[in-house]
Structures are given as C-alpha cells and as structure tokens.
Coordinates of C-alpha atoms and ligand atoms in Angstrom, one line a residue:
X14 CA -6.9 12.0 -15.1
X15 CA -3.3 12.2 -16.0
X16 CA -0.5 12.9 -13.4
X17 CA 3.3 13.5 -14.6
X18 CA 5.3 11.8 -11.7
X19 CA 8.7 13.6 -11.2
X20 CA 10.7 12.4 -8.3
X21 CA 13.7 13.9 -9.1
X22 CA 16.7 13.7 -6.4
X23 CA 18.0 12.4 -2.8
X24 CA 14.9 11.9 -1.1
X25 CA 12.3 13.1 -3.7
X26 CA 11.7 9.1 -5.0
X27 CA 11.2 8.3 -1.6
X28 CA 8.8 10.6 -0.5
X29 CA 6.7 10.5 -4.4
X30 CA 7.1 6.8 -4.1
X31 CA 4.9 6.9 -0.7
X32 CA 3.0 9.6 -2.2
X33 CA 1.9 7.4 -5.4
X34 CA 0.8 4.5 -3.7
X35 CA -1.8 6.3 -1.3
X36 CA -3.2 7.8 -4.2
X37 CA -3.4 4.3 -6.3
X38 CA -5.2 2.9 -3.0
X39 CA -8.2 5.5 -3.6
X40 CA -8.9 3.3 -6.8
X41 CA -9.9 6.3 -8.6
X42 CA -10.9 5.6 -12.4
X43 CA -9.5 7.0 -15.3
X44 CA -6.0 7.8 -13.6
X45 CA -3.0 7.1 -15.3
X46 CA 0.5 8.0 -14.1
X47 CA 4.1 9.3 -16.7
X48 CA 7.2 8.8 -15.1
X49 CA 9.7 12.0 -16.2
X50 CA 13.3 12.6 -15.2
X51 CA 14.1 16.0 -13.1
X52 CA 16.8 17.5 -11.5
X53 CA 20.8 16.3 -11.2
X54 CA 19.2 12.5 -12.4
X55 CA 18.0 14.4 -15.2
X56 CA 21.3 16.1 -15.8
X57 CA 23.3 12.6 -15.6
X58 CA 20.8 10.5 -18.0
X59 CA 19.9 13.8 -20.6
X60 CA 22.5 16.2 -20.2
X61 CA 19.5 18.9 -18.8
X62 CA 18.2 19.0 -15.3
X63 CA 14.5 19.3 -17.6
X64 CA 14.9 17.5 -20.2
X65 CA 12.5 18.8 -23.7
X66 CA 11.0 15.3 -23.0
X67 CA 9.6 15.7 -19.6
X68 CA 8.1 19.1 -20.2
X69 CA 6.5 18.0 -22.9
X70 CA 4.8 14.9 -20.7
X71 CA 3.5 17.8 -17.9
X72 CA 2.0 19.3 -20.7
X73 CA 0.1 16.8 -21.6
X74 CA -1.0 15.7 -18.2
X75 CA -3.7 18.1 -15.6
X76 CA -1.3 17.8 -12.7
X77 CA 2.2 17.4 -12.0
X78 CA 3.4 15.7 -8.7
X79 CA 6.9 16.7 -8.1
X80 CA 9.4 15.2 -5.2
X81 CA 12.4 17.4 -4.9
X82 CA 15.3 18.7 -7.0
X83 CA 18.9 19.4 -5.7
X84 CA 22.0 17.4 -5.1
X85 CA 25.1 19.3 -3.4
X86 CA 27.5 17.3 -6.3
X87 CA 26.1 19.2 -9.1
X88 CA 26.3 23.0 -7.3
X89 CA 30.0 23.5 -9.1
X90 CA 28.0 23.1 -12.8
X91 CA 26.9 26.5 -14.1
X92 CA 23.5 27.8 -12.8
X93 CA 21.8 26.7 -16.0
X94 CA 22.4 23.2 -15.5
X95 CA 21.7 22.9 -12.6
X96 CA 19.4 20.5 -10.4
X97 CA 17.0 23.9 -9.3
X98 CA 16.5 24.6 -12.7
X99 CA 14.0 22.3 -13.5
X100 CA 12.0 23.0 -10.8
X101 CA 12.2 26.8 -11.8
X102 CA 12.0 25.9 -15.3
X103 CA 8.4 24.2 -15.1
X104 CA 7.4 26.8 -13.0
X105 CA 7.7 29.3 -15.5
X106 CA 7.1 27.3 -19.0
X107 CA 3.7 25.8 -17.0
X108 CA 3.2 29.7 -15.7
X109 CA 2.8 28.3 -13.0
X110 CA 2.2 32.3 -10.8
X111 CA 0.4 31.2 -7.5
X112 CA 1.6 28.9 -4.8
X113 CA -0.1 28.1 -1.9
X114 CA 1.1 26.9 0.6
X115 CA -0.9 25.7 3.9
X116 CA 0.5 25.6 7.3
X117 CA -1.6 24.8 9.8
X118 CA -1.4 23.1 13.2
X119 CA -4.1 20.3 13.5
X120 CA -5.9 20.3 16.9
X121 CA -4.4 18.4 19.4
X122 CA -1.1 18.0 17.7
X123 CA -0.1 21.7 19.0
X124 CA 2.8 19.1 21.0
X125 CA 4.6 18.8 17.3
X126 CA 5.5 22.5 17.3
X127 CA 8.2 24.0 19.4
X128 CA 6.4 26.7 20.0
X129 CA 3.9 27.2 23.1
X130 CA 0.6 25.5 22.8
X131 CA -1.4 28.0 23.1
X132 CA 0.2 29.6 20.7
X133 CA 1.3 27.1 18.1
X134 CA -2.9 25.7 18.5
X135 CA -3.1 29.3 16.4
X136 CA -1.6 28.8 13.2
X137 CA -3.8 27.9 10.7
X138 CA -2.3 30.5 7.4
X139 CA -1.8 30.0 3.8
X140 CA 1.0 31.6 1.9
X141 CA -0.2 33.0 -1.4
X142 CA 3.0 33.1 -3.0
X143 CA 4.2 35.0 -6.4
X144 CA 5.9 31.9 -8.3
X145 CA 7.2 33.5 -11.9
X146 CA 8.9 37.1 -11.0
X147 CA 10.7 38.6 -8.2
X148 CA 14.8 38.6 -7.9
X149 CA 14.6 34.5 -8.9
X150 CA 13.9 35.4 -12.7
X151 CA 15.6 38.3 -13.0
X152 CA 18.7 39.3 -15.1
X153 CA 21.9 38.2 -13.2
X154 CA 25.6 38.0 -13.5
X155 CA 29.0 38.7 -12.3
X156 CA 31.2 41.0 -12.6
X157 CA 34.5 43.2 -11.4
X158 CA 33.5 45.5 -8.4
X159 CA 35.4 49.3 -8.5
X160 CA 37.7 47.8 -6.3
X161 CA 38.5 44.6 -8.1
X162 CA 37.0 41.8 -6.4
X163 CA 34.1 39.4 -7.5
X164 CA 30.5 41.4 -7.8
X165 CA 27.3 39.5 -7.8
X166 CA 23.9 40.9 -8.8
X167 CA 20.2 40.4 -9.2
X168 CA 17.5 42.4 -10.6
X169 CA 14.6 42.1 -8.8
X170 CA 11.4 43.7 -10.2
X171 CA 7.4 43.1 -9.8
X172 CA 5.4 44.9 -12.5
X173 CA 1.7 45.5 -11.6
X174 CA 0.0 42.9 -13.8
X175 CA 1.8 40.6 -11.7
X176 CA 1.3 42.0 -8.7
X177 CA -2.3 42.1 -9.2
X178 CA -3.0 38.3 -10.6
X179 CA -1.5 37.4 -7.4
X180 CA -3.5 39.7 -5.1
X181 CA -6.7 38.5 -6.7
X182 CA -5.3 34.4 -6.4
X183 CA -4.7 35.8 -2.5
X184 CA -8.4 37.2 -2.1
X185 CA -10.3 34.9 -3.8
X186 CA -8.2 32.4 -1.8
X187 CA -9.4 34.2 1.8
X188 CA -13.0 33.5 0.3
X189 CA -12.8 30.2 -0.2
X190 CA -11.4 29.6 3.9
X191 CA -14.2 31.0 5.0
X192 CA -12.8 33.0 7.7
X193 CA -12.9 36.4 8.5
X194 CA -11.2 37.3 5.3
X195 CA -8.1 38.7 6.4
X196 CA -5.3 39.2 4.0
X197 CA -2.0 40.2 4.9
X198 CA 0.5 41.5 2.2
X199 CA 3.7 40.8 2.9
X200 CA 6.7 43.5 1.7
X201 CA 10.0 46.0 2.1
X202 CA 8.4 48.6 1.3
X203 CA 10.7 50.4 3.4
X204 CA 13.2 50.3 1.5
X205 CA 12.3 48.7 -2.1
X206 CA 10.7 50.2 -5.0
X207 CA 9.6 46.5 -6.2
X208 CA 8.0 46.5 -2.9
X209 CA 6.5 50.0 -3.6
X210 CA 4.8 49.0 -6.8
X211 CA 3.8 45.6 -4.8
X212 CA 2.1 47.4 -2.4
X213 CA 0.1 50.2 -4.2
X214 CA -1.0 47.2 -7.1
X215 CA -2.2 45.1 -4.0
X216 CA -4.4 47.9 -2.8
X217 CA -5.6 49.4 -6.3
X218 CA -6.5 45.2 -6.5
X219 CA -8.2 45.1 -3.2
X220 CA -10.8 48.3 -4.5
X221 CA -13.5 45.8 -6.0
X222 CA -13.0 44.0 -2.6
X223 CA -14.3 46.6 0.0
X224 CA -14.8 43.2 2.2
X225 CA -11.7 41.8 2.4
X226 CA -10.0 43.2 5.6
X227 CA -6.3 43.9 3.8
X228 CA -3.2 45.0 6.5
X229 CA 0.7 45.3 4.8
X230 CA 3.5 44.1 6.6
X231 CA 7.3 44.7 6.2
X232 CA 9.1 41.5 6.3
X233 CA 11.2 41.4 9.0
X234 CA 8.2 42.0 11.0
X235 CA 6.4 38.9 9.6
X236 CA 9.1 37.1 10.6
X237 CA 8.5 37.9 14.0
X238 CA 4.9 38.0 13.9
X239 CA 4.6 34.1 12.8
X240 CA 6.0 33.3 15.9
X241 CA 4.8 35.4 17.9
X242 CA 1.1 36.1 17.2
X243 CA 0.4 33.0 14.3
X244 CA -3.0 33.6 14.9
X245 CA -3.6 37.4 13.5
X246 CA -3.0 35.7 10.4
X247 CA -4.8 34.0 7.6
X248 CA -3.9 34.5 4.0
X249 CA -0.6 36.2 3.9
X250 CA 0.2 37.2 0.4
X251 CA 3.8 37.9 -0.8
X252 CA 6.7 37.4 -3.4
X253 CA 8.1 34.9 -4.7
X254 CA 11.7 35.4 -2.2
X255 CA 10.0 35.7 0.9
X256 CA 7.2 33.8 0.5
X257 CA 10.4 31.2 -0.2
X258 CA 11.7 31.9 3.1
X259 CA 8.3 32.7 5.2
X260 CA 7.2 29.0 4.0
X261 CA 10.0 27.3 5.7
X262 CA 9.7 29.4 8.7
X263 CA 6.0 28.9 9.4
X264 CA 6.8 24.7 8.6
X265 CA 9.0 25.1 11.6
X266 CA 6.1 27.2 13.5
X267 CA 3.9 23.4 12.8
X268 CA 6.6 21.0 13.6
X269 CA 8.2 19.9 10.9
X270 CA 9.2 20.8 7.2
X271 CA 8.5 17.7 6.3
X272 CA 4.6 18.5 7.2
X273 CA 4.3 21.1 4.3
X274 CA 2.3 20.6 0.9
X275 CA 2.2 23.4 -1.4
X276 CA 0.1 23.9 -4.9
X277 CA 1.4 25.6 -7.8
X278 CA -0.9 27.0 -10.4
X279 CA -1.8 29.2 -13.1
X280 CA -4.9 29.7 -15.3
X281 CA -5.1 26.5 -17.7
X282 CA -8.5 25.0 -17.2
X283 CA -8.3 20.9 -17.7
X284 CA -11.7 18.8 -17.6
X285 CA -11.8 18.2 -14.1
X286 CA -10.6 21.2 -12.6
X287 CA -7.4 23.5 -12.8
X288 CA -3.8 22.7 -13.8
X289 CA -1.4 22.4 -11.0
X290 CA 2.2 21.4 -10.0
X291 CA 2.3 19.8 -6.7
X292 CA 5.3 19.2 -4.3
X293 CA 6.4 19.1 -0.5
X294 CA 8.1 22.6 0.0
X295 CA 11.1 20.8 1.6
X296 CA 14.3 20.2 -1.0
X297 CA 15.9 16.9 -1.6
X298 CA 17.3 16.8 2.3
X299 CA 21.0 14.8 0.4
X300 CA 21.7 14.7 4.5
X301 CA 19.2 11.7 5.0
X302 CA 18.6 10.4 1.1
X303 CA 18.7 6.8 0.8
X304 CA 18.5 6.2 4.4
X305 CA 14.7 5.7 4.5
X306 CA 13.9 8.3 7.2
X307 CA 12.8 11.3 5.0
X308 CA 8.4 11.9 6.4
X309 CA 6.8 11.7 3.0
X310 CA 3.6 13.5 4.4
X311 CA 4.0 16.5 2.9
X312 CA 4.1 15.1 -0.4
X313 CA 1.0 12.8 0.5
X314 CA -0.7 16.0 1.3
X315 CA 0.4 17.3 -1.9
X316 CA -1.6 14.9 -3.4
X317 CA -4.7 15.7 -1.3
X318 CA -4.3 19.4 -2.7
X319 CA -4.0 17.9 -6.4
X320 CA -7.0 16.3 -6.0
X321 CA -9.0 19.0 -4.6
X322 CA -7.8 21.7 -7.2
X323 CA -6.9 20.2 -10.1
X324 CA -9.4 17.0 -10.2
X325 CA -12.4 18.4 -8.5
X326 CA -11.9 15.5 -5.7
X327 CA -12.7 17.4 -2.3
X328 CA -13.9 14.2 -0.6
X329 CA -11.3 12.3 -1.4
X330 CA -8.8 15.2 -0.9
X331 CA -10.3 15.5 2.6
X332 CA -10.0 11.7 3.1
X333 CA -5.8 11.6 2.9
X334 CA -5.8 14.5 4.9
X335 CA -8.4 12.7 7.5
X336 CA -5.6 9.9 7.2
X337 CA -2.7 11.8 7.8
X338 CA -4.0 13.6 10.9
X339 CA -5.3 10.3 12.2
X340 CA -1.5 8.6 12.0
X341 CA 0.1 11.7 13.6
X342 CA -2.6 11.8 16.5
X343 CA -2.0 8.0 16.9
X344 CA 1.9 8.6 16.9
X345 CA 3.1 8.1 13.4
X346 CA 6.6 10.3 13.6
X347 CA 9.0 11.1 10.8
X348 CA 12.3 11.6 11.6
X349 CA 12.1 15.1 11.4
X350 CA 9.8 15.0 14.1
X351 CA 12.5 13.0 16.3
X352 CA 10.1 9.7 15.6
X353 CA 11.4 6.1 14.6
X354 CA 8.9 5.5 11.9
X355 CA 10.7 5.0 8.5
X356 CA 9.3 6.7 5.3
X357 CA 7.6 3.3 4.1
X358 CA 6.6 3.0 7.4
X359 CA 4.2 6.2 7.2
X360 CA 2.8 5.7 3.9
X361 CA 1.2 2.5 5.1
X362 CA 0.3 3.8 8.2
X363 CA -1.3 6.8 6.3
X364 CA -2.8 4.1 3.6
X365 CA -4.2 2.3 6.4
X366 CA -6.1 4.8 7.6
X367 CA -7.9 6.1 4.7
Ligands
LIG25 P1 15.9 20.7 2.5 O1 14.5 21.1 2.6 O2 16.2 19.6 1.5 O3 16.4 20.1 4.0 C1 16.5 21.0 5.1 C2 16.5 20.1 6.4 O4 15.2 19.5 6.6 C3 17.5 18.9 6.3 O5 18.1 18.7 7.5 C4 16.6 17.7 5.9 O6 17.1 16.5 6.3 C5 15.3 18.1 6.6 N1 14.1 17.6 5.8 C6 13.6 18.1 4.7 N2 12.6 17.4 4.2 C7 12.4 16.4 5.1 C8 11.5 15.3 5.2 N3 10.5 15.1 4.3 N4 11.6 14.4 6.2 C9 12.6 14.6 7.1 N5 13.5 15.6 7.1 C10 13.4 16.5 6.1 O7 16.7 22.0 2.3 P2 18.3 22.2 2.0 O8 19.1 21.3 2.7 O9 18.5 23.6 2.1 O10 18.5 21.9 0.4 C11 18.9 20.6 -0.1 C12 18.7 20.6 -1.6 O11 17.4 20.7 -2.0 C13 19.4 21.8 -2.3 O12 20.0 21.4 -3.5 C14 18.2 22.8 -2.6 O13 18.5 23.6 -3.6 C15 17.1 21.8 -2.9 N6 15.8 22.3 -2.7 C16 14.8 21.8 -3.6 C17 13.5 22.2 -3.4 C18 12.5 21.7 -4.5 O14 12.8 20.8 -5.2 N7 11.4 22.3 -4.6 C19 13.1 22.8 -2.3 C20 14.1 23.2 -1.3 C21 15.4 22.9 -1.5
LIG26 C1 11.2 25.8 -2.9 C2 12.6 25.8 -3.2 C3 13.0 26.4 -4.5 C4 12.6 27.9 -4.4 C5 14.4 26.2 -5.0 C6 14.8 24.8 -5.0 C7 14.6 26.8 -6.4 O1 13.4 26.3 -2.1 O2 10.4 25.3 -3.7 O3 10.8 26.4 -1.8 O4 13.4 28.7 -4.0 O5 11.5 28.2 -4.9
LIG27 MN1 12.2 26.8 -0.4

C-alpha cells in the first residue's frame, strides 16, 4: 500500500501532518508513505509548482493524499507557474475525471450548521463532480477588446464522452448509497450550449438506467435549493466549475469547510482497489497558516475515503469516520467552527477515539 504524501502550502502540512499520523495509528501492514513537493514550496525549491519528480512518485503509488496548494505571494507569477497548477496538473496527467465529494450532516450535530435543524438534519448529498474539462482546461488568453481595454477569455466545452463517463461515475455512485437513487444533474442549460450537450449526454447515459430517478437543475437554482430543501437531494452530478463552487456552498450548509473530504479518481485499477487522489476541498486558508488553528478533519476524512476506495479498507474507513463524529459529538471544535481546539489538538482527539 503506497501513499504519495503532498502537503503542499499554508496550512496543507498541518492538516496532512494530522492526517498521517491517524492513519499510521491503524497499524495497517504493507503501508509505506513518499513525501513529494507541491504548490508555491514546489515552485521555490524546483522552479515548478509539480515538479517531473513528484508526479512520477503518484505514479508509482495507489493513492495520493494531498493538503492544499495556493499562496497569495506567488498570484503575480504567470498562470503556469503557479501554486494551482499542480493541483490541476495531477488531476489531469493522473486523469483523474470524477470527484466526489460528501457533505453530509451527522445526526445530532445539525447545531454545527447555520442553517435550521430541521433542515440542516437533511443534508446528506454527494457531488459527483467532472474533474478534467469544463472552462478550467480550456484554451485561454488575453487580448485587446474593440474598444481597447484588457479582454479575458475562456473556452469552456464538454464533449459527450465526457459527459457520459461522469454520468455513469454519478449513477453507479447513487447505487452504491443505497437510497432511493435520485440523481440530480446540475447545468445552464438555459443559456449554454456546453450545458446543452451536458444535458442530452446525461440522459442518452441514463437510458440503460430506467431505475435511476434522474431530474436536471439550472444552477442558480441549485444554489438555492441546497439551502433551502438539502434534503430533495442525493447524488447531484455536475461540471467541473460548479461542482467547484456547489462544494463549498453545501460545506457551509454542514458547518464548516474545514468538514469536507473529497475523492478524485479515474479508471486505473491498483491491487487493492482503485487509484485515487485525496484532499480536503478547502485551499491553503494563508489567513490562519502557521498559526495551528486550521481543523484537519476533512483531510482525516480524506483518508477514510482513500481507504475505502482505493485500498479496499471499508472497516477501517468506517472506523476514522466513527472517530471523527465521536470527537465532534463530544465537542472537539476547529476554529472554523468558532472552537478553541488547535489542529494538533483534533488529530489526537480523533486518534483517541479510534
Ligand atoms: P480556502 O479554502 O483556503 O479558505 C477559505 C476560508 O476558510 C478562509 O477563511 C480559511 O481560513 C477557512 N478555512 C479553510 N480551510 C480551513 C480549515 N481546515 N480549518 C479552518 N478554517 C479553514 O480558500 P481561499 O482563501 O479562497 O484560497 C486560499 C488559497 O488556496 C488560494 O491560493 C486558492 O487558490 C487555494 N485553494 C487551493 C485548493 C486546493 O489545493 N485544492 C482548494 C481551494 C483553494
Ligand atoms: C478545489 C480548488 C481548486 C479547483 C483550485 C485550487 C484549482 O478550489 O479543489 O476545490 O478549483 O478545483
Ligand atoms: Mn474549490
């Protein structure tokens, strides 16, 4: 079982560092951890925010557990050095298409969200989110606007092949939860023709799936909808820019961003299980780095979801997450959830109880 450990910036060491030693207490055999250099540390030690040597160690590893990229000094260095590159960069050379990303309210911690109890005690939804296409990897540039000024622009395009990997990922997901197999497809088809071709793929996929109860959804209205009626959904199945943006707000929905694993994979088969990338869906937060405060939970449930999908581990996956809701129930509070327990203070606690 090998695991590529890449921290990366501000408070992505702390949080992997947590992260790391509740999965060394499981005493699991065979597991061996490489230490690789992401993001603006990458950039200052290599010259490359993903360096040829770090992508060549998640190759040879069955997971990846990443912390977070990003540091506000290196945002004046052209895009293709910068910090978010590596993160995008090992999404798409580890084709890395589908990331999911659970956000669910444990039972009797509906007091985390601000939401209303009775709502919040709702949410229970995982994003299927497109990872390789959309307007993040398309052809961009600058240039001079009729009238003279500064023009941005970004092509954003979904062919049907990828819209229908996804859309299977997304169905196949709904199975696996159990529930009553509701998928929600999440567009703009309104008013985009990516959205368009997103929308008819998804239902062309949906054909061999007469069981699957599919519904479409602009946007905007998803927006609303998380807030408003969380529970109407379960798998909600989108692109790669507003699954981006949905995650964050259904975080928010829970409690806190810094509750939020997510699971990035494509089709490579390893002994155990599947390949994967895993990472807390927060960024490097350079607001609190090196303070201690940042809640590494979300990358300790990261962990939980490389075990299950990419080592075959459900009972030990189950176990960290066991842990995790055990602290929060008995008070365990990140800063972000306006707590006093320090980051090293959670691991243990979450150690502790595992
Ligand atoms: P962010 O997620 O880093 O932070 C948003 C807010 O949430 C901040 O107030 C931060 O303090 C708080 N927060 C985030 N994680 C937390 C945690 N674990 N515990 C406590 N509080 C937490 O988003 P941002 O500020 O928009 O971006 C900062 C940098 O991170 C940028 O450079 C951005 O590009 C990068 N980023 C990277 C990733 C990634 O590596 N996958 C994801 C998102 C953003
Ligand atoms: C995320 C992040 C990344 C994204 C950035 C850092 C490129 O926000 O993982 O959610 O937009 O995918
Ligand atoms: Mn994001």
């Amino acid at each position: 079982m090998k695991v590529a450990v890449l921290p990366g910036d501000g408070i992505g060491p702390e949080v992997t560092r947590e992260a790391v030693k509740v999965l060394e207490a499981l005493g699991l055999p065979g597991l061996t951890l490489f230490d690789g250099d992401v993001g603006g540390v990458a950039y200052e030690r290599h010259g490359h925010p993903l360096p040829e040597e770090t992508l060549t160690i998640a190759k040879a590893c069955d997971a990846v557990l990443f912390g977070a990229v990003g540091d506000p000094d290196c945002d004046k260095l052209e895009r293709s050095l910068r910090p978010e590159q590596a993160i995008l960069g090992l999404r798409k050379e580890l084709e890395l298409f589908a990331n999911l990303r659970p956000a669910k309210v444990f039972p009797g911690l509906e007091h985390l969200s601000p939401l209303k109890p009775d709502i919040a005690r709702q949410i229970d939804i995982m994003i299927v989110r497109e990872l390789t296409g959309d307007v993040y990897f398309g052809d961009k540039g600058e240039r001079v606007a009729s009238d003279g000024s500064r023009e941005g622009w970004d092509m954003m395009s979904y062919s049907e092949t990828e819209v229908r990997r996804i859309a299977l990922v997304a169905f196949r997901t709904s199975r696996a939860r159990g529930d009553k197999l509701r998928v929600t497809s999440v567009d703009k088809a309104n008013v985009l023709e990516t959205s368009q071709v997103w929308r008819d793929a998804v239902n062309e996929a949906a054909g061999p799936h007469p069981d699957i109860a599919l519904s479409h959804m602009y946007v905007d209205n998803a927006a609303m909808q998380i807030i408003t009626n969380p529970g109407a959904f379960g798998v909600i199945l989108t692109g790669n820019l507003f699954g981006d943006i949905l995650s964050d707000l259904a975080s928010a929905a829970v409690g806190s961003i810094g509750l939020l694993p997510s699971a990035s994979m494509g089709d490579r088969a390893t002994e155990f299980g599947r390949f994967g990338l895993y990472e807390p869906i927060h960024g490097s937060a350079p607001d609190i780095a090196g303070q201690g405060k940042a809640n590494p939970m979300a990358t300790i449930l990261s962990v939980a979801m490389m075990l299950r999908h990419s080592f075959g581990r459900e009972d030990e996956a189950l176990r960290i997450e066991a842990a995790v809701e055990k602290a929060l129930a008995d008070g365990i509070r990140g800063g972000d959830l306006d707590g006093t327990h320090g980051c090293e203070e959670i691991g243990a606690a979450v150690r502790e109880r595992l």
